[in-house]
Coordinates of C-alpha atoms and ligand atoms in Angstrom, one line a residue:
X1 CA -6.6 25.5 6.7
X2 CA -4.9 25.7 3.1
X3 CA -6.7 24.4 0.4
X4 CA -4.5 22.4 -1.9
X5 CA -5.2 20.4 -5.3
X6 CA -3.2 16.9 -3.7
X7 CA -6.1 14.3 -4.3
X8 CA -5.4 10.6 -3.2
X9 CA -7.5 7.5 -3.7
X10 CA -8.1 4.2 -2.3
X11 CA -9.2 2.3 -5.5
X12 CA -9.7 -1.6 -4.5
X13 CA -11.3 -4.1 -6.3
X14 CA -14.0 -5.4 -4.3
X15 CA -12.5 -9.2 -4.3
X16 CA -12.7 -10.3 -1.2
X17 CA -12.3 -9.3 2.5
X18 CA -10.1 -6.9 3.2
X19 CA -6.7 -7.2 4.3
X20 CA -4.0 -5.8 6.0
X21 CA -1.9 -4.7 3.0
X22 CA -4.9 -3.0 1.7
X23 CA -5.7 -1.6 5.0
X24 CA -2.3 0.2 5.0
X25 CA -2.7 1.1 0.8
X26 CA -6.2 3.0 2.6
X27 CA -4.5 4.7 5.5
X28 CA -1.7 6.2 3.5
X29 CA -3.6 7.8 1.0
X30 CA -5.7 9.1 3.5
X31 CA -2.9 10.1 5.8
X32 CA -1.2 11.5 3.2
X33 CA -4.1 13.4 2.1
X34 CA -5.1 14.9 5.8
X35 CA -1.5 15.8 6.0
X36 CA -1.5 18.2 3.2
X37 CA -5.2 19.8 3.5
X38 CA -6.2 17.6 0.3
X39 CA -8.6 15.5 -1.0
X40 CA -8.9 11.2 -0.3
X41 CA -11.4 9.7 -2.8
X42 CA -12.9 6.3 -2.6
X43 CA -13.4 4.3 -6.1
X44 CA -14.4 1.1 -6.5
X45 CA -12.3 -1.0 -9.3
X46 CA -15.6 -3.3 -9.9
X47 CA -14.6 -4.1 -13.8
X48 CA -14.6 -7.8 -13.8
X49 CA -18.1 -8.8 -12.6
X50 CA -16.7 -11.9 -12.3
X51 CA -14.6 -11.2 -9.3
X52 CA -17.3 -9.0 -7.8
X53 CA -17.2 -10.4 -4.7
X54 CA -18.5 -7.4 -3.0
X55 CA -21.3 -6.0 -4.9
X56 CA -22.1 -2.3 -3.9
X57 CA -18.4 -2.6 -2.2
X58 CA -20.8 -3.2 1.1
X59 CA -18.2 -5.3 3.3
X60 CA -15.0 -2.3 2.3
X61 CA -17.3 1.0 2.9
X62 CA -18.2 -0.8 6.8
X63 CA -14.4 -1.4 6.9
X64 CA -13.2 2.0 5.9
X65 CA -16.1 3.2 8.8
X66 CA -14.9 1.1 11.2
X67 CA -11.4 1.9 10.4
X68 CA -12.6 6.0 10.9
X69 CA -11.4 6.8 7.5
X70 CA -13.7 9.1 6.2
X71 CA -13.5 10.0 2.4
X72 CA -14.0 13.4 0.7
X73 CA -15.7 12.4 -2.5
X74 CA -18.6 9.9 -2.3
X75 CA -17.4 6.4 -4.0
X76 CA -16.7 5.8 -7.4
X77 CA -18.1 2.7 -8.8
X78 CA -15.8 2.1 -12.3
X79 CA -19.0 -0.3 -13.3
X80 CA -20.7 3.1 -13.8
X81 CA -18.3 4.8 -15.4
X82 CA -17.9 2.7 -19.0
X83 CA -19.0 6.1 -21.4
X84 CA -15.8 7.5 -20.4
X85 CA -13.7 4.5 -20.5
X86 CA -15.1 3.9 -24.3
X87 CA -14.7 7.7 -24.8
X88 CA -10.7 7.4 -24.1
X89 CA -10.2 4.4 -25.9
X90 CA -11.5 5.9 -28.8
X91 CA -9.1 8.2 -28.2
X92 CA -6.2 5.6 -27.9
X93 CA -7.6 4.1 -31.3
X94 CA -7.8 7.5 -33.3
X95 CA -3.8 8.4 -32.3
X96 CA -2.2 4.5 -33.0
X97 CA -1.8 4.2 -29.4
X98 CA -4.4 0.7 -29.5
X99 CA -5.0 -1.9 -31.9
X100 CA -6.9 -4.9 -32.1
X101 CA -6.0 -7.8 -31.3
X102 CA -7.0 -11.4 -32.4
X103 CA -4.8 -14.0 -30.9
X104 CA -6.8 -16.7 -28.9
X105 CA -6.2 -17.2 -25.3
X106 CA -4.7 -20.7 -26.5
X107 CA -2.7 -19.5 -28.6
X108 CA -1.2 -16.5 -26.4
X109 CA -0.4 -19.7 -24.0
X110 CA 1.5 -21.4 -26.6
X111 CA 3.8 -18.6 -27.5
X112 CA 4.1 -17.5 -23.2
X113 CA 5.4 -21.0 -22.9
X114 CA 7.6 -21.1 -25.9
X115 CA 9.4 -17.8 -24.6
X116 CA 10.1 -19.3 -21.1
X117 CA 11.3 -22.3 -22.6
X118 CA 13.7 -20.2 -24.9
X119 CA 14.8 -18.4 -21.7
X120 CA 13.0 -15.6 -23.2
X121 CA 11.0 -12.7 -21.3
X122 CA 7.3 -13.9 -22.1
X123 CA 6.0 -10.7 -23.7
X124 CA 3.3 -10.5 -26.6
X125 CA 4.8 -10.5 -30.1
X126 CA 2.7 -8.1 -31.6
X127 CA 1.0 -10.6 -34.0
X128 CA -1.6 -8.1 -34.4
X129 CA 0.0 -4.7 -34.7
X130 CA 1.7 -6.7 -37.8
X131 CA -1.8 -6.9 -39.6
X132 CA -2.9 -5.6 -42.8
X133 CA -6.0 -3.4 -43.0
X134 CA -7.4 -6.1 -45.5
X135 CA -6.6 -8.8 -42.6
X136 CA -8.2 -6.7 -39.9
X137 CA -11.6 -6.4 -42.2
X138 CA -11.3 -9.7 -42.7
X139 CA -11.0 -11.3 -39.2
X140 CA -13.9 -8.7 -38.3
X141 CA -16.0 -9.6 -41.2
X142 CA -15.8 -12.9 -40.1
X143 CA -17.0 -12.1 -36.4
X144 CA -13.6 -13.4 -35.0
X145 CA -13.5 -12.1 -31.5
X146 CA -10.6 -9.5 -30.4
X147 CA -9.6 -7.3 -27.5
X148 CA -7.6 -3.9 -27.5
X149 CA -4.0 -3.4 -26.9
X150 CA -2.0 -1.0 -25.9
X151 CA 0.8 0.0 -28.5
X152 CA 3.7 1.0 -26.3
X153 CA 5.9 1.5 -29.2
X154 CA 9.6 1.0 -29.7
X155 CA 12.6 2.1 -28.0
X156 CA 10.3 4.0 -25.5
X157 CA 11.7 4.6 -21.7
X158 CA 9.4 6.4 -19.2
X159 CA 10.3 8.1 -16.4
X160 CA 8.4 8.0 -12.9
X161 CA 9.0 10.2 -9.6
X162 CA 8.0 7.0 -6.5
X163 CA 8.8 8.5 -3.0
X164 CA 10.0 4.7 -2.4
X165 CA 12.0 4.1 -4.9
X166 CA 13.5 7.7 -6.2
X167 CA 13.3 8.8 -9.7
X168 CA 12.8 5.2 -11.8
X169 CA 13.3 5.3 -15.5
X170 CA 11.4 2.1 -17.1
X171 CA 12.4 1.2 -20.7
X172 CA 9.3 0.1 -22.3
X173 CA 11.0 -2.8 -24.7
X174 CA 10.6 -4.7 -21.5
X175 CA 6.9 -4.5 -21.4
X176 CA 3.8 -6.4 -23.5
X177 CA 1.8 -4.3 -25.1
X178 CA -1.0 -4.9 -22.5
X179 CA -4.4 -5.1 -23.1
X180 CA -7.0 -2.5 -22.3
X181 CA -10.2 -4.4 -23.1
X182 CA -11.4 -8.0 -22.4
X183 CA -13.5 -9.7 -25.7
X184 CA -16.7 -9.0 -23.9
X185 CA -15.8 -5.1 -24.5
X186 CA -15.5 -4.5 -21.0
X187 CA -12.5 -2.3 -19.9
X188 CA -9.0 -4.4 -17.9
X189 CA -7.5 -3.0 -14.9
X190 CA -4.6 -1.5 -16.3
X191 CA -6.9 1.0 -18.1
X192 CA -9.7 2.1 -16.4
X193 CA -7.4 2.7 -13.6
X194 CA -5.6 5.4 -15.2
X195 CA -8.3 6.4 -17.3
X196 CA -9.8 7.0 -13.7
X197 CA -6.8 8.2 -12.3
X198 CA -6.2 11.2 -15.0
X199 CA -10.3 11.9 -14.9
X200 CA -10.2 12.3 -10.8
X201 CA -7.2 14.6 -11.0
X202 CA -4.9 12.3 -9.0
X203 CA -2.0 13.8 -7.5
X204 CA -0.3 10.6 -5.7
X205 CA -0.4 7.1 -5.6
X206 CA 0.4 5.0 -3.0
X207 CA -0.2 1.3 -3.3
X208 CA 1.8 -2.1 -3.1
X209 CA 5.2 -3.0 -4.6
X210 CA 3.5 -5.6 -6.7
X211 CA 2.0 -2.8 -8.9
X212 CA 5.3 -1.5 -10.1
X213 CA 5.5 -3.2 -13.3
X214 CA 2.1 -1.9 -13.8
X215 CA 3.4 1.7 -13.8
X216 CA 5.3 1.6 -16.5
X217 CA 2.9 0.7 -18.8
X218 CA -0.1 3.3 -17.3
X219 CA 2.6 5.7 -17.0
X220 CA 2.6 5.3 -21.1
X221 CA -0.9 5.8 -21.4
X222 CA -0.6 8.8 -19.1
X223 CA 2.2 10.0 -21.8
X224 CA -0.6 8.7 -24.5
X225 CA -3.2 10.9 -23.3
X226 CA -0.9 13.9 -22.4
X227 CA -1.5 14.2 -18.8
X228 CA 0.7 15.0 -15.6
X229 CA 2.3 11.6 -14.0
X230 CA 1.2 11.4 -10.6
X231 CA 3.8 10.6 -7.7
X232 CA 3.9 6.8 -6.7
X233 CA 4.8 5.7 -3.3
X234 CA 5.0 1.7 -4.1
X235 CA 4.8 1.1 -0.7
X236 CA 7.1 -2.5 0.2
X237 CA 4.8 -5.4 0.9
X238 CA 4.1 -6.7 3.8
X239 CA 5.7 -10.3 5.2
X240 CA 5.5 -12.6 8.0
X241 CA 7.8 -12.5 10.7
X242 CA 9.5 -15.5 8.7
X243 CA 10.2 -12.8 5.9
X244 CA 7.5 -14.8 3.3
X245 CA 4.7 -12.6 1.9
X246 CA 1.5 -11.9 4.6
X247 CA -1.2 -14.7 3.6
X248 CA -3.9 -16.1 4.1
X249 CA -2.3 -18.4 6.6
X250 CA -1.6 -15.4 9.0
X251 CA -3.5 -14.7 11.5
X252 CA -3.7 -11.0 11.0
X253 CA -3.7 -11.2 7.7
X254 CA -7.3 -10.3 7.2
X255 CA -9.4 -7.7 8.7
X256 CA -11.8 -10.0 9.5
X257 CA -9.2 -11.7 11.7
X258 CA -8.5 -8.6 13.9
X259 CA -11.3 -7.7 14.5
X260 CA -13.0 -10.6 15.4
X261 CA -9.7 -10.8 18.1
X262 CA -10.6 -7.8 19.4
X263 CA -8.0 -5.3 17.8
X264 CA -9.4 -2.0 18.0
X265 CA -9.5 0.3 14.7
X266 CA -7.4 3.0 16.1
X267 CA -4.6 0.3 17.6
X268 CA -4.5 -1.3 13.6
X269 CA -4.1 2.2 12.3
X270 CA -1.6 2.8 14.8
X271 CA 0.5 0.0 13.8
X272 CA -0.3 -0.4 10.0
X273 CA 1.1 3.8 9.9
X274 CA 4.4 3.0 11.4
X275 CA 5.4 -0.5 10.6
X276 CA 9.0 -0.1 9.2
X277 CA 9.2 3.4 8.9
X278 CA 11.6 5.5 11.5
X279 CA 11.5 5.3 15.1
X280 CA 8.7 7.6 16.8
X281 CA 9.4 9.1 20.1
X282 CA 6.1 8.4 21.1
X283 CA 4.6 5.5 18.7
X284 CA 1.2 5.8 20.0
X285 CA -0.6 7.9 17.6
X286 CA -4.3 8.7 16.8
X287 CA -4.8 9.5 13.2
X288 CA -4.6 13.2 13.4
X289 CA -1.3 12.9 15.2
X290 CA -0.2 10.5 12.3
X291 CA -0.9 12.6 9.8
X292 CA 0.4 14.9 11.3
X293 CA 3.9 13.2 12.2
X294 CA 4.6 10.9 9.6
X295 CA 7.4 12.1 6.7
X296 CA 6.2 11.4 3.4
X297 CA 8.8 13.0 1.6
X298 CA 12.2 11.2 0.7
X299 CA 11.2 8.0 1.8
X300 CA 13.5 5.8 0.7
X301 CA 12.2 2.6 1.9
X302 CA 11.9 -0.5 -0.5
X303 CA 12.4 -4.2 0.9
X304 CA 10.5 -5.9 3.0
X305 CA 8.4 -4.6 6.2
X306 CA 7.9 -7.5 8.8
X307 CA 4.6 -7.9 10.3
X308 CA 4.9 -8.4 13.9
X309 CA 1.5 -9.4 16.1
X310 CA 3.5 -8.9 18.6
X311 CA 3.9 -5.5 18.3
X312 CA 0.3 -5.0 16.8
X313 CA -0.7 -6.8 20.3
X314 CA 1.8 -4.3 22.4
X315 CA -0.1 -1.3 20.4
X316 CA -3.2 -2.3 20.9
X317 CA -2.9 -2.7 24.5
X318 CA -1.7 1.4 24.5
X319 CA -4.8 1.9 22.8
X320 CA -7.6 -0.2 25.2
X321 CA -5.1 1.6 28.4
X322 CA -6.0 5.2 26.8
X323 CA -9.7 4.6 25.6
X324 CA -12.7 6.5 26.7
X325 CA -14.3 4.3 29.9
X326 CA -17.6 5.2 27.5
X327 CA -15.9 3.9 24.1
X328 CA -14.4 1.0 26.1
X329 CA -17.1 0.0 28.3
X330 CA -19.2 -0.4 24.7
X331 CA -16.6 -2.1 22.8
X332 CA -16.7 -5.1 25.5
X333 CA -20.1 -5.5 26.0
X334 CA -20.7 -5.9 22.3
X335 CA -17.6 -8.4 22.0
X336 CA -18.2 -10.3 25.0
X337 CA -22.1 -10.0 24.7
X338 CA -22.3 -14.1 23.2
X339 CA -19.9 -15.1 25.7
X340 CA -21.8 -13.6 28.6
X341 CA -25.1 -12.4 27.5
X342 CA -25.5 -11.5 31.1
X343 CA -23.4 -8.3 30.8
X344 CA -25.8 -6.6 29.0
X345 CA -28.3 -6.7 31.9
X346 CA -24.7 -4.6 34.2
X347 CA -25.1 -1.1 35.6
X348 CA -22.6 1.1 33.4
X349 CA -20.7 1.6 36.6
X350 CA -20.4 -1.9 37.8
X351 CA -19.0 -2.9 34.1
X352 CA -16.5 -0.1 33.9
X353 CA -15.2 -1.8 37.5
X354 CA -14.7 -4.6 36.0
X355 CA -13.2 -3.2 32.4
X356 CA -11.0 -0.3 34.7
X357 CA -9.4 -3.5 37.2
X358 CA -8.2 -5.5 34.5
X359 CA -7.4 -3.5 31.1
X360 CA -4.1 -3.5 32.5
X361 CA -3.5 -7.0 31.5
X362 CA -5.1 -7.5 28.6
X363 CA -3.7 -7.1 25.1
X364 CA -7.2 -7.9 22.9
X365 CA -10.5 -7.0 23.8
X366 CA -11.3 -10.9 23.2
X367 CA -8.7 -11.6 26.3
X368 CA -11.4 -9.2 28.7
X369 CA -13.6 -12.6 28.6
X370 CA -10.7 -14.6 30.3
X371 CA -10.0 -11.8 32.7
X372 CA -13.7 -11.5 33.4
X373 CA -14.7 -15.4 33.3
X374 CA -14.8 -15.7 37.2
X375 CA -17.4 -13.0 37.0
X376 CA -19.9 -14.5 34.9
X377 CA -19.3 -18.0 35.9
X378 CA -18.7 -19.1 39.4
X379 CA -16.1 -21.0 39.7
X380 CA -16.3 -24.7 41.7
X381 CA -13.7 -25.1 44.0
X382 CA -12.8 -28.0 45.3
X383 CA -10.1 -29.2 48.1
X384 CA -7.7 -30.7 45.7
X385 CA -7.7 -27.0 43.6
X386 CA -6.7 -25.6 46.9
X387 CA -4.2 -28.1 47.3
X388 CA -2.8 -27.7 43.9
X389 CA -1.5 -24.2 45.6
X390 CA -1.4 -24.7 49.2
X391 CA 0.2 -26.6 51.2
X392 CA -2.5 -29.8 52.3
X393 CA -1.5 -29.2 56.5
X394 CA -2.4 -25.3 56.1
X395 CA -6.1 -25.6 54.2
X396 CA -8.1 -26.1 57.1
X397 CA -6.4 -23.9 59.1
X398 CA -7.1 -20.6 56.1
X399 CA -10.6 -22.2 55.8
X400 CA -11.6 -21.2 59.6
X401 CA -9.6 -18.1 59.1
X402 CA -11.8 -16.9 56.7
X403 CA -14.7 -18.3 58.3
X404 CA -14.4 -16.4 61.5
X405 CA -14.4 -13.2 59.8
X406 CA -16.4 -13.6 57.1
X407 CA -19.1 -11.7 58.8
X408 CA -16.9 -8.4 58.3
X409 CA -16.8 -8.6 54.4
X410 CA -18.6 -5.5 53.8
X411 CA -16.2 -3.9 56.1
X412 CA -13.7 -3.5 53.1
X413 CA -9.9 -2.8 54.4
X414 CA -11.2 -3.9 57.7
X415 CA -11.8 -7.4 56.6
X416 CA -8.5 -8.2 54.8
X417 CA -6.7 -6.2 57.7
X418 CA -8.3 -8.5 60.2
X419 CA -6.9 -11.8 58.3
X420 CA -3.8 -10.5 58.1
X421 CA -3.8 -9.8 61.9
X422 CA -4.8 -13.5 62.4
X423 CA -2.6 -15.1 59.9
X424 CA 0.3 -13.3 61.5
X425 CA -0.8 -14.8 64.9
X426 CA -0.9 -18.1 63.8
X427 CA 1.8 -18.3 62.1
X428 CA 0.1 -18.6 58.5
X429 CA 1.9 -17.1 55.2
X430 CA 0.1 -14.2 54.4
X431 CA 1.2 -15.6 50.9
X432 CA -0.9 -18.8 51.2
X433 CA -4.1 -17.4 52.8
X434 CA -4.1 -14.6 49.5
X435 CA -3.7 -17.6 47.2
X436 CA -6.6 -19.0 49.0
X437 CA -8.6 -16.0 48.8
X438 CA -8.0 -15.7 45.1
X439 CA -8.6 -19.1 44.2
X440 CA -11.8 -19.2 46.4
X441 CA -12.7 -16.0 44.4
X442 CA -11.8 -17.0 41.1
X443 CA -10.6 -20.2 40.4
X444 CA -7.1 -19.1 39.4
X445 CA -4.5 -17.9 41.5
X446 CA -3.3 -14.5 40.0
X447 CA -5.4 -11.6 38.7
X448 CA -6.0 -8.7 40.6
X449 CA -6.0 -7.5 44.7
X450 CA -7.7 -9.1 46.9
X451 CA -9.8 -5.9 47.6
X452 CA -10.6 -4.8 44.1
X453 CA -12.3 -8.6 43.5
X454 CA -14.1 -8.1 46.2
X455 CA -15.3 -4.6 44.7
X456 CA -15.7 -6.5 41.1
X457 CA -17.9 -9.1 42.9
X458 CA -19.5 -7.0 45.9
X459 CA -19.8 -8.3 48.8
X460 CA -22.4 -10.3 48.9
X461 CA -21.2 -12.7 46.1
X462 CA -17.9 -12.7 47.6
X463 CA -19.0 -13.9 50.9
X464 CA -21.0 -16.7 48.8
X465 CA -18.1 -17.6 47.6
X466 CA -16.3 -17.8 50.7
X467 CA -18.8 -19.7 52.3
X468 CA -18.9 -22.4 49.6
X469 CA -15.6 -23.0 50.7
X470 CA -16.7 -24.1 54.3
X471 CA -18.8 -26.6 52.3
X472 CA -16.2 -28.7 50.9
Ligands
LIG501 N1 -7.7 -2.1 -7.9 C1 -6.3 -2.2 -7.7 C2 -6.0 -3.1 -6.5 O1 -6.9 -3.3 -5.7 C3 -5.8 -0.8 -7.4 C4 -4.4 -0.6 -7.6 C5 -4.0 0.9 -7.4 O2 -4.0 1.4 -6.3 O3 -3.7 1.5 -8.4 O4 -4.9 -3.6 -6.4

């Protein structure tokens, strides 16, 4: 394997639960990284301890596990790391690229609102860059609270390379001169980001559309502190399959969501890696084969990439049809355990009968429970449920059919080849007296073979059943 400098990071702030647009922000970068022998970091953007939703970033490192993507470099927590942020804004401070700033946050709103109103793009007016020394020592005699600001200069244009979006030149008298510190002296976003960024060597970036008109201005502190630009991929965001944004509102939308559904890790991968991108020959792809299919260079998507459960639903089913009967058999009995808490006490053998007959129709782990129910809960049958099915004139008649060889059960093929025999003779539907078997079985009237729910139940429960139905 060649060693290469490409570094990648996932960087999110630890607001919340995850979703699936950061789930996809993740897998590139890590995908991305795999592909080209490099390096995937994990950092933690935990600046604004008010938003610290996640202290120690405990709910996204079980996410990232669960999800099987592994990082190279331990975490990064940014809420350790404020010596180097002060170090570089000193920096910023000693070359004109920051200055303080004084305007109040009411004051900031005023002017915002005058610009719209004036059909004007709200940017900051630079108030403060405007001061005098003798102001400046005057406002900080006086204890008058300020934040730092980026000086993006005049009539500056920046280009970037974004694998999305080609080369993109961004001219900077379109953008505030943002701010790099809060009044509390903590560091924004927008700084210790790149500060970050340029410290951990970052080759490429790959995160959501909504970030590009943050590039431009970190791509002029990249400029400010004289280091390489990385390569963006601003990756399109995500929608509905009604074209709006993914939110809260869709189911999917969170992590959370999935999993509690029953979407396996490998299936959301899967999906997440080739939503609107090319066509796959085979789209069913573990992550090494993802890295090692997907094309990262020229992409040229931008847009809009439709979220379709449908699909995730079609993928995930691949991925319970090609699971390990070990890896399977697990997964079920942990998801279905507070359903049925008597599938713990099941033989590994008897539970992987029952997982082998029906993954075929399932689509979630979750649906395993329906297609299991009859299993774990007998089901009371009654005339009128036959009836629903069966013609009224023929129940009696399949009732003593069963009945007479119900004493064969155990005999497997023997048993059901026996009815058959008899139905023919008597001039029964072999469709009907299935039906009946089912239902008598089950409760419902399709699922699987007759003879592999008599294997799921054994014979002795299926006989019970049977013989319930003389009872009726
Ligand atoms: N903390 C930022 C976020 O979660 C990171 C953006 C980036 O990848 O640069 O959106």
């Amino acid at each position: 394997m060649s060693i290469t400098n490409i570094r990648t990071r996932f960087a999110p702030s630890p607001t919340g639960l995850m979703h699936l647009g950061s789930v996809r922000t993740a897998l590139m970068n890590y995908l991305f990284a795999k592909q080209k022998h490099g390096t995937f970091l994990l950092r933690i953007e935990d600046t604004d301890a008010e938003r610290n939703f996640d202290p120690g970033a405990k709910q996204i490192l079980q996410d990232l596990h669960w999800l099987n993507l592994s990082f190279d470099e331990k975490p990064y927590f940014q809420s350790q790391r404020a010596p180097l942020y002060q170090k570089q804004l000193q920096i910023l401070i000693d070359n004109n690229y920051a200055y303080r700033c004084f305007c109040t946050q009411e004051e900031l709103e005023k002017k915002r609102a005058r610009q719209i109103t004036l059909k004007q793009p709200p940017r900051y007016d630079r108030t403060c860059l405007k001061r005098t020394d003798a102001e400046i020592a005057q406002l900080i005699a006086n204890n008058t609270p300020y934040i730092w600001r980026m000086n993006l200069g005049t009539n500056q244009s920046i280009m970037i390379t974004d694998l999305a979006h080609g080369q993109t030149t961004f001219d900077l008298n379109h953008f505030s001169d943002f701010s790099l510190t809060r009044q509390d002296g903590t560091v924004t976003f927008m700084f210790a980001n790149c500060v970050d960024d340029i410290d951990m060597q970052i080759t490429h970036i790959f995160r959501g559309e909504d970030h590009l008109t943050n590039t431009a201005g970190q791509a002029a502190l990249f400029k400010a502190f004289n280091a390489p630009l990385p390569i963006y991929w601003h990756m399109p965001i995500l929608c509905n399959i009604d074209g709006k944004k993914l939110s809260k509102r869709d189911f999917g939308f969170s992590l959370n969501d999935l999993q509690q559904a029953g979407f396996l890790p490998e299936a959301i991968c899967n999906y997440v890696a080739i939503i609107g991108g090319r066509s796959f020959t085979n789209e069913i792809m573990s992550l090494d084969e993802l890295a090692n299919t997907l094309v990262f260079d020229h992409i040229h998507t931008s847009g809009q990439v439709k979220y379709d459960v449908e699909k995730l639903r079609w993928v995930n089913h691949k991925w319970i049809n090609q699971y390990d009967p070990e890896k399977l058999r697990n997964v079920v009995k942990q998801h279905l355990e507070k359903q049925y808490p008597a599938i713990t006490t099941l033989s590994a053998e008897k539970l992987d009968t029952l997982i082998q007959t029906v993954k075929t129709d399932v689509h979630t782990i979750d649906e395993f429970g329906n297609e299991l129910a009859f299993y774990f809960t007998t089901p009371t049958i009654t005339k009128s449920d036959l009836a629903l099915h069966l013609p009224e004139t023929s129940i009696d008649q399949i009732l003593t059919l069963f009945q007479s060889h119900l004493e064969q059960i155990d005999t497997g093929d023997q048993f059901l080849n026996n009815i058959k025999l008899e139905a023919k003779t008597k001039n029964i539907p072999l469709k009907q007296v299935f039906t009946a078997l089912r239902v008598a079985l089950t409760g419902k009237p399709i699922g699987p073979g007759i003879d592999a729910l008599i294997t799921m139940l054994g014979t002795d429960e299926a006989k019970k059943r049977l013989e319930k139905l003389q009872n009726l």
